[in-house]
Amino acid sequence: MTGLVLQFGPAALLETFIEGLGQAGLYVILASGLTLIFGLMGVLNFAHGAFITIGTYLGAMGLFLLSTPEASGVSAFLPLLGAFVLVFVGLMALGSLVEFGLVRRLYDRPPIDQILLTFGVATVLQQLTEVFVNLFTAGTSNQAQTPWPEPATYGPEIFGGTVDVAGLGIDGVVLMEILVGAVVVAGVYLFLTRTRYGLYIRAGSEDDEMAEALGIDIRRVFTVVFGIGSGLAGVAGTFLIWQSTYNVTVAIGAQALLPAFIVVVVGGLGTFTGTVVAAAVAGFFFEFGVLLSTNVFDFVSLPQMLLFILLVVTLVVRPTGILGEEEVGGH
């Protein structure tokens, strides 16, 4: 029974470690917007998955319009950068509009009202996305559930191949996830700690009434944060185009929302540092599950099951999460 033979050599463990870093980078991108919104505003944003879905399709459109399947080298990365900018700006504008027109009206209401509102927004946005896909694919509603024709082929050539790292063939998209995940972590950290607006955000998360008394327009801060969180969700959606475990369908956001919530809860609701730590832990758990399911158990759902085990153990041992506090959300 060769399936029971362990093949955990140094090369396999190193490959698992590198791919775990890549998965952690993806989880950071998926969860950072969610944790920023909850950390400052105390809003558990169930529309986050819909923003991820829109980001996926908008990113695919950007690649279709700006690139070609034959593009390679720098000429392929420039369209990708353009697609990221398009997605971030577009989703930031949409998120800001949702916050300004809907969410801010419920800040003084019970949390369940905010959850129901964002869940309703998610449903409407998903249906509108399906209508949009039908119009541009000249299909029926059933066709909206099938993948677009290989949008990943329009990205940089490295995304579809492997890169030699210490003698290992690592998928190029994994290295890109590590890079972009690190950029997101550094960017959010510097924004929160080294800019005046970041100071306003941290002040508002601690005591929004005192921040307003000092002249800070806390409502504008909330709108900006919601917009940034939505923009990051869109960028995460664009990355899912190259993920073999995801299909580019209108349900992709709901599929990605679950691990994002797991990372946010495990790290501690509302703490960005906790989200980064939890993303790393979850990434390694997931890839270790892949290693086990490939070499030991014939159980393809093992990686996802390990994520749920991580969640359950965290809630039992430390209900507030790895770096969570008893109370989050300033308003």
XYZ file of C-alpha atoms in Angstrom:
331
model
C 0.000 0.000 0.000
C 2.143 2.770 -1.330
C -0.394 5.377 -0.240
C 0.630 4.757 3.351
C 4.317 5.294 2.724
C 5.521 8.605 4.070
C 7.583 10.670 1.677
C 8.526 13.511 3.963
C 12.100 14.110 2.843
C 13.851 17.473 3.282
C 12.892 18.491 -0.254
C 9.196 17.771 0.367
C 9.236 19.683 3.645
C 11.017 22.659 2.056
C 8.517 22.702 -0.778
C 5.655 22.565 1.726
C 7.199 25.458 3.668
C 7.531 27.652 0.555
C 4.027 26.836 -0.648
C 2.757 27.469 2.898
C 4.245 30.964 2.685
C 2.442 31.454 -0.614
C -0.848 30.297 0.854
C -0.249 32.606 3.831
C 0.281 35.507 1.430
C -3.025 34.730 -0.268
C -4.818 34.503 3.091
C -3.359 37.852 4.174
C -4.662 39.508 1.011
C -8.074 37.849 1.446
C -8.458 38.718 5.142
C -6.711 42.079 5.566
C -9.627 44.143 4.257
C -12.060 42.199 6.412
C -10.045 42.724 9.588
C -9.429 46.427 8.870
C -13.154 47.073 8.540
C -14.020 45.174 11.695
C -11.062 46.517 13.661
C -12.053 50.145 13.217
C -15.774 50.036 12.531
C -16.909 46.898 14.344
C -18.786 45.879 11.169
C -18.610 42.193 10.271
C -18.780 42.711 6.523
C -20.521 39.773 4.826
C -20.329 41.672 1.520
C -16.584 40.994 1.516
C -17.104 37.839 -0.546
C -19.110 39.744 -3.165
C -16.284 42.288 -3.452
C -13.872 39.378 -3.989
C -16.111 38.045 -6.785
C -16.305 41.432 -8.486
C -12.542 41.805 -8.143
C -12.056 38.434 -9.861
C -14.150 39.361 -12.884
C -12.895 42.931 -13.043
C -9.310 41.653 -12.870
C -10.027 39.125 -15.636
C -11.517 41.906 -17.772
C -8.467 44.050 -17.147
C -6.191 41.224 -18.279
C -8.319 40.629 -21.388
C -8.204 44.318 -22.314
C -4.587 45.130 -21.430
C -2.710 41.921 -22.217
C -2.418 39.098 -24.721
C -1.793 35.368 -24.199
C 1.588 35.716 -25.908
C 2.855 38.475 -23.611
C 5.998 37.688 -21.627
C 8.615 39.443 -19.531
C 8.007 43.014 -18.362
C 5.354 43.511 -21.029
C 3.205 40.918 -19.238
C 3.648 42.374 -15.740
C 2.614 45.890 -16.732
C -0.926 44.805 -17.765
C -1.145 42.803 -14.532
C -0.194 45.889 -12.520
C -2.767 47.852 -14.491
C -5.407 45.248 -13.686
C -4.529 45.424 -9.971
C -4.830 49.228 -10.002
C -8.126 49.048 -11.897
C -9.535 46.524 -9.424
C -8.338 48.345 -6.308
C -9.639 51.753 -7.421
C -12.927 50.337 -8.699
C -13.653 48.288 -5.575
C -12.526 51.108 -3.287
C -15.059 53.393 -4.985
C -17.797 50.759 -4.724
C -17.014 50.012 -1.082
C -16.989 53.706 -0.188
C -20.373 54.102 -1.891
C -21.832 51.153 0.037
C -20.544 52.544 3.338
C -21.723 56.086 2.628
C -25.155 55.123 1.339
C -26.036 52.142 3.534
C -23.695 50.965 6.286
C -23.241 54.276 8.097
C -26.966 54.468 8.752
C -26.724 51.432 11.042
C -23.753 52.278 13.267
C -26.019 52.864 16.249
C -28.073 49.743 15.602
C -27.491 46.202 16.958
C -24.748 44.193 15.181
C -27.325 41.786 13.739
C -28.733 44.656 11.647
C -25.298 45.309 10.153
C -24.830 41.614 9.418
C -28.216 41.379 7.692
C -27.531 44.536 5.694
C -24.104 43.426 4.438
C -25.488 39.941 3.700
C -28.241 41.573 1.627
C -25.699 43.749 -0.176
C -23.658 40.618 -0.926
C -26.713 38.877 -2.407
C -27.605 41.855 -4.610
C -24.023 42.317 -5.823
C -23.671 38.617 -6.626
C -26.874 38.650 -8.661
C -25.804 41.798 -10.502
C -22.450 40.171 -11.247
C -24.253 37.152 -12.682
C -26.354 39.405 -14.906
C -23.193 41.202 -16.045
C -21.455 37.912 -16.867
C -24.491 36.724 -18.842
C -24.531 39.913 -20.903
C -20.859 39.730 -21.801
C -20.792 35.990 -22.473
C -24.110 35.983 -24.381
C -25.218 33.017 -22.286
C -27.908 31.958 -19.895
C -27.902 32.116 -16.122
C -26.595 28.548 -16.003
C -23.532 29.508 -18.021
C -22.618 32.027 -15.361
C -21.681 29.083 -13.168
C -19.002 27.854 -15.606
C -15.444 29.208 -15.717
C -14.447 31.867 -18.195
C -12.215 30.539 -21.005
C -8.805 30.356 -19.332
C -8.403 33.947 -18.082
C -5.195 32.863 -16.345
C -3.473 32.519 -19.730
C -3.544 36.306 -20.045
C -1.262 36.857 -17.064
C 2.549 36.767 -16.937
C 4.012 33.578 -18.344
C 5.648 32.766 -14.997
C 2.183 32.336 -13.432
C 1.538 29.307 -15.594
C 4.920 27.671 -15.033
C 7.423 26.828 -12.334
C 10.538 28.496 -10.970
C 13.598 26.652 -9.726
C 14.092 27.363 -6.004
C 16.849 25.355 -4.319
C 16.351 22.611 -6.866
C 12.563 22.569 -6.411
C 10.012 23.454 -9.058
C 7.809 26.039 -7.315
C 4.767 27.448 -9.084
C 5.396 31.026 -10.151
C 2.065 32.161 -8.717
C 3.193 30.952 -5.267
C 6.218 33.255 -5.364
C 3.996 36.116 -6.529
C 1.611 35.479 -3.624
C 4.521 35.682 -1.193
C 5.689 38.951 -2.758
C 2.289 40.638 -2.939
C 1.314 39.354 0.516
C 4.490 40.919 1.942
C 3.756 44.172 0.082
C 0.198 44.252 1.488
C 1.423 43.624 5.044
C 4.134 46.282 4.775
C 1.815 48.749 3.049
C -1.010 48.423 5.580
C 1.430 48.542 8.503
C 3.171 51.680 7.221
C -0.161 53.289 6.402
C -1.489 52.670 9.908
C 1.682 53.637 11.783
C 3.504 56.193 9.609
C 0.791 58.395 8.111
C -1.446 61.047 9.584
C -4.539 59.310 8.278
C -3.358 56.071 9.849
C -3.138 57.955 13.131
C -6.728 59.095 12.681
C -7.787 55.502 12.025
C -6.065 54.184 15.142
C -7.468 57.028 17.220
C -10.966 56.343 15.922
C -10.670 52.637 16.688
C -9.722 53.419 20.306
C -12.282 56.160 21.026
C -14.258 57.642 18.167
C -16.021 60.236 20.362
C -12.724 61.658 21.625
C -11.330 61.611 18.078
C -14.334 63.647 16.889
C -13.894 66.056 19.810
C -10.307 66.632 18.592
C -11.578 67.602 15.151
C -11.209 64.309 13.269
C -14.006 63.611 10.782
C -14.573 60.047 11.940
C -17.309 59.401 9.373
C -14.880 60.170 6.559
C -12.338 57.880 8.210
C -14.911 55.066 8.261
C -15.662 55.605 4.569
C -11.979 55.510 3.617
C -11.325 52.371 5.662
C -14.334 50.582 4.174
C -13.123 51.581 0.728
C -9.568 50.368 1.357
C -10.842 47.073 2.757
C -13.067 46.580 -0.297
C -10.172 47.410 -2.630
C -7.968 44.799 -0.950
C -10.780 42.260 -1.340
C -10.825 43.004 -5.065
C -7.067 42.498 -5.387
C -7.434 39.174 -3.573
C -10.145 38.189 -6.049
C -7.813 38.865 -8.964
C -5.250 36.486 -7.476
C -7.832 33.688 -7.343
C -7.758 33.509 -11.146
C -4.552 31.468 -10.900
C -5.635 29.254 -7.990
C -6.295 25.663 -9.050
C -8.691 25.173 -6.129
C -10.962 28.005 -7.308
C -13.056 28.366 -10.460
C -13.863 31.786 -11.889
C -17.593 31.722 -11.192
C -20.022 33.999 -9.391
C -19.644 31.736 -6.346
C -15.898 32.279 -6.018
C -16.289 35.007 -3.388
C -18.392 32.819 -1.109
C -15.789 30.074 -1.444
C -12.959 32.460 -0.519
C -14.879 34.167 2.282
C -14.765 31.099 4.541
C -10.945 30.876 4.909
C -10.841 34.667 5.242
C -13.209 34.528 8.223
C -11.248 31.633 9.735
C -8.025 33.668 9.542
C -9.676 36.752 11.058
C -11.222 34.775 13.948
C -8.076 32.757 14.660
C -5.913 35.890 14.648
C -8.331 37.840 16.835
C -11.178 40.000 15.603
C -9.974 43.449 14.675
C -6.207 43.004 15.054
C -4.175 43.270 11.860
C -1.060 41.765 13.464
C -3.126 38.801 14.604
C -4.462 38.375 11.084
C -0.916 38.226 9.694
C 0.114 35.620 12.280
C -3.056 33.576 11.731
C -2.587 33.707 7.947
C 0.892 32.204 8.341
C -0.384 29.464 10.664
C -3.371 28.699 8.411
C -1.164 28.653 5.314
C 1.149 26.058 6.818
C -1.799 24.015 8.113
C -3.337 23.996 4.637
C -0.163 22.973 2.828
C 0.648 20.324 5.439
C -2.808 18.947 4.741
C -1.965 18.895 1.040
C 1.247 17.001 1.843
C -0.637 14.439 3.933
C -3.460 13.995 1.422
C -0.928 13.521 -1.368
C 1.404 11.069 0.351
C -0.546 9.413 3.170
C -4.329 9.735 3.016
C -6.578 9.617 -0.001
C -8.635 12.494 1.358
C -8.727 15.602 -0.846
C -10.674 17.657 1.705
C -8.020 17.207 4.404
C -6.459 20.700 3.951
C -9.837 22.390 4.473
C -10.577 20.128 7.435
C -7.304 21.135 9.097
C -8.343 24.788 8.809
C -11.567 24.012 10.680
C -9.620 22.076 13.306
C -7.385 25.135 13.739
C -10.477 27.295 14.179
C -12.111 24.969 16.715
C -8.943 24.556 18.780
C -8.389 28.315 18.835
C -11.948 29.030 19.962
C -11.675 26.441 22.738
C -8.211 27.409 23.992
C -8.325 31.163 23.356
C -11.792 32.409 22.328
C -10.525 35.932 21.572
C -8.007 34.613 19.034
C -4.215 34.560 19.038
C -3.780 38.313 19.563
C -7.402 39.343 20.079
C -8.792 41.526 22.838
C -12.083 41.458 24.674
C -13.494 44.475 22.855
C -12.878 45.692 19.315
C -14.363 48.425 17.201
C -14.228 51.989 18.397
C -17.729 53.265 17.815
